[in-house]
Short mmCIF file of C-alpha atoms in Angstrom, two decimals:
data_model
loop_
_atom_site.label_atom_id
_atom_site.label_comp_id
_atom_site.label_asym_id
_atom_site.label_seq_id
_atom_site.Cartn_x
_atom_site.Cartn_y
_atom_site.Cartn_z
CA MET A 29 -14.66 24.75 -43.36
CA ARG A 30 -11.76 22.80 -45.70
CA LEU A 31 -9.19 25.48 -46.71
CA THR A 32 -7.39 24.95 -49.92
CA GLU A 33 -4.32 25.30 -51.26
CA ALA A 34 -6.75 26.10 -54.67
CA GLN A 35 -9.02 28.94 -52.55
CA ILE A 36 -5.72 30.48 -51.64
CA ARG A 37 -4.60 30.67 -54.50
CA GLU A 38 -8.37 31.43 -56.48
CA TRP A 39 -7.69 33.75 -53.66
CA ALA A 40 -4.60 36.19 -54.40
CA ASP A 41 -2.61 37.35 -57.73
CA ASP A 42 -0.52 35.70 -59.46
CA ILE A 43 2.29 37.15 -57.96
CA THR A 44 0.88 37.83 -54.35
CA PHE A 45 0.56 34.41 -54.09
CA LYS A 46 4.36 33.53 -55.04
CA ARG A 47 5.92 35.94 -52.34
CA ALA A 48 3.11 33.92 -50.21
CA LYS A 49 3.90 30.43 -50.29
CA GLN A 50 7.75 31.90 -50.25
CA TYR A 51 7.43 33.49 -47.63
CA TYR A 52 5.69 30.72 -46.23
CA GLU A 53 8.09 27.47 -47.40
CA GLY A 54 11.19 29.63 -46.18
CA GLY A 55 9.86 29.94 -43.55
CA TYR A 56 8.46 33.56 -41.37
CA VAL A 57 5.38 32.22 -40.53
CA ASP A 58 5.68 32.05 -36.44
CA PRO A 59 3.73 29.65 -35.12
CA LEU A 60 -0.52 30.58 -34.98
CA GLU A 61 -2.37 31.40 -31.82
CA ILE A 62 -6.33 29.80 -33.01
CA LYS A 63 -9.04 30.24 -31.63
CA GLU A 64 -12.28 27.81 -32.38
CA SER A 65 -15.39 27.94 -30.77
CA THR A 66 -18.92 27.44 -31.62
CA ILE A 67 -22.02 29.46 -31.05
CA LYS A 68 -24.89 27.11 -30.51
CA GLY A 69 -28.47 27.51 -32.07
CA LYS A 70 -30.52 25.20 -34.18
CA LYS A 71 -27.31 24.46 -36.55
CA ASP A 72 -24.41 25.36 -34.48
CA ILE A 73 -21.88 27.65 -36.17
CA LYS A 74 -18.09 27.25 -35.37
CA GLN A 75 -16.78 30.06 -36.42
CA VAL A 76 -11.77 30.02 -36.01
CA SER A 77 -9.39 32.85 -35.57
CA ILE A 78 -5.76 33.24 -36.50
CA SER A 79 -3.50 35.08 -35.62
CA ALA A 80 0.21 35.29 -36.52
CA ASN A 81 3.57 37.29 -37.26
CA VAL A 82 5.13 37.01 -41.13
CA ILE A 83 8.90 38.26 -40.73
CA ALA A 84 10.29 39.83 -43.32
CA PHE A 85 12.72 38.47 -45.08
CA ASN A 86 15.21 41.32 -43.74
CA GLY A 87 14.86 39.41 -40.34
CA PHE A 88 13.86 42.53 -38.57
CA ASN A 89 10.22 43.95 -39.26
CA SER A 90 7.41 41.67 -39.08
CA ASN A 91 4.15 41.97 -39.87
CA ALA A 92 0.69 41.56 -37.71
CA VAL A 93 -2.39 39.06 -39.76
CA ASN A 94 -4.80 38.55 -38.11
CA ILE A 95 -8.26 36.18 -39.96
CA ASN A 96 -12.16 34.73 -39.12
CA TRP A 97 -14.48 32.79 -40.48
CA ASP A 98 -17.13 30.58 -39.71
CA ASN A 99 -18.67 27.58 -41.94
CA LYS A 100 -21.86 29.64 -41.87
CA SER A 101 -21.52 32.51 -44.06
CA TYR A 102 -17.52 30.41 -45.60
CA GLN A 103 -16.54 34.44 -45.64
CA ILE A 104 -12.89 35.12 -44.60
CA GLU A 105 -12.50 38.39 -42.88
CA ALA A 106 -8.92 38.63 -43.13
CA SER A 107 -6.48 41.60 -42.02
CA CYS A 108 -2.43 43.03 -42.40
CA ASN A 109 -0.53 45.47 -41.02
CA CYS A 110 1.67 46.42 -44.03
CA THR A 111 2.07 49.69 -45.68
CA GLU A 112 0.33 47.85 -49.23
CA TYR A 113 -2.49 46.30 -47.29
CA GLN A 114 -3.61 49.46 -45.37
CA GLU A 115 -3.23 50.80 -49.03
CA ALA A 116 -5.76 49.23 -51.11
CA ILE A 117 -7.79 49.17 -47.62
CA GLU A 118 -8.06 52.40 -48.49
CA TYR A 119 -8.08 52.59 -51.66
CA GLY A 120 -11.36 50.45 -51.17
CA ASP A 121 -9.13 47.25 -52.94
CA VAL A 122 -10.14 44.00 -51.22
CA THR A 123 -7.68 42.09 -51.89
CA LEU A 124 -5.37 39.44 -50.29
CA CYS A 125 -1.07 40.45 -49.50
CA LYS A 126 1.55 38.13 -49.21
CA HIS A 127 1.66 38.08 -45.41
CA ILE A 128 -2.17 36.74 -45.47
CA GLY A 129 -1.76 34.77 -48.35
CA ALA A 130 1.57 32.68 -46.54
CA VAL A 131 -0.39 32.44 -42.75
CA LEU A 132 -3.89 30.76 -45.09
CA LEU A 133 -1.31 28.29 -46.22
CA LYS A 134 0.42 27.68 -42.93
CA TYR A 135 -2.88 27.78 -41.46
CA CYS A 136 -3.39 24.96 -44.59
CA LYS A 137 -0.72 22.78 -44.67
CA ASP A 138 0.58 22.82 -41.17
CA TYR A 139 -2.55 23.25 -38.79
CA GLN A 140 -5.41 22.47 -40.67
CA ASP A 141 -5.85 18.89 -39.51
CA GLY A 142 -6.16 20.60 -35.45
CA VAL A 143 -2.14 19.79 -35.98
CA SER A 144 0.62 21.77 -36.09
CA ARG A 145 3.30 19.08 -37.82
CA THR A 146 6.62 18.20 -36.55
CA LEU A 147 9.65 19.24 -38.94
CA LYS A 148 10.93 16.87 -41.49
CA LYS A 149 14.71 15.43 -40.96
CA SER A 150 16.64 17.16 -44.00
CA GLU A 151 13.72 20.35 -42.21
CA LEU A 152 15.02 19.72 -38.96
CA ASP A 153 18.87 19.04 -40.85
CA SER A 154 18.96 22.56 -42.60
CA LEU A 155 18.10 24.80 -39.58
CA LEU A 156 20.76 22.73 -37.36
CA GLU A 157 22.91 23.28 -39.98
CA GLY A 158 21.79 27.62 -40.33
CA PHE A 159 22.78 28.17 -35.61
CA LYS A 160 26.10 26.23 -37.39
CA GLU A 161 26.26 29.06 -40.03
CA VAL A 162 25.14 31.46 -37.02
CA SER A 163 27.47 30.99 -34.82
CA GLU A 164 30.32 30.99 -37.31
CA ILE A 165 29.54 35.08 -37.56
CA GLY A 166 32.16 37.56 -36.03
CA TYR A 167 31.34 38.68 -33.09
CA ASP A 168 32.03 43.57 -34.28
CA TYR A 169 29.14 41.60 -36.74
CA LYS A 170 26.67 40.16 -34.40
CA ARG A 171 26.73 43.16 -32.38
CA GLU A 172 26.72 46.42 -35.85
CA LEU A 173 23.08 44.32 -36.74
CA ASN A 174 22.03 44.81 -32.73
CA LEU A 175 22.04 40.41 -32.50
CA GLU A 176 22.49 38.71 -29.19
CA ILE A 177 22.99 35.64 -30.00
CA LYS A 178 23.38 33.07 -26.90
CA PHE A 179 24.55 29.11 -27.03
CA PHE A 180 23.84 27.03 -23.62
CA GLU A 181 25.37 23.79 -23.71
CA ARG A 182 24.10 20.63 -21.77
#
């Protein structure tokens, strides 16, 4: 079963999809843990399980996302521990939250063909620039935020 961005867009409202895309494109989705299995029978059923954490924009909190689906029913079962998703479930509104959307986008764009994509040069340059900026933050500020940053030199 191939997952497309159009399908994800269809499952989410406009605001949720926009936020999910911001999380995905901003690099807030940790690497995915993907397990694939096959149930043997007259017609084999392939199952996919995906787990990932999505880091909040504040950089301190994260939300755990779990997604399962198979190629027989084509129904996706997903869960997230974010407040919005938990409240939606409580009120019987089965919907897609921005965190689940972000994980589905990451799978669709980066993992679906069996390999995680490698960083483009521009993404790597941006990452290195981010490390440079972090290294310029003063010691007191780092301590205040409870950050421990260690730089290793060869």
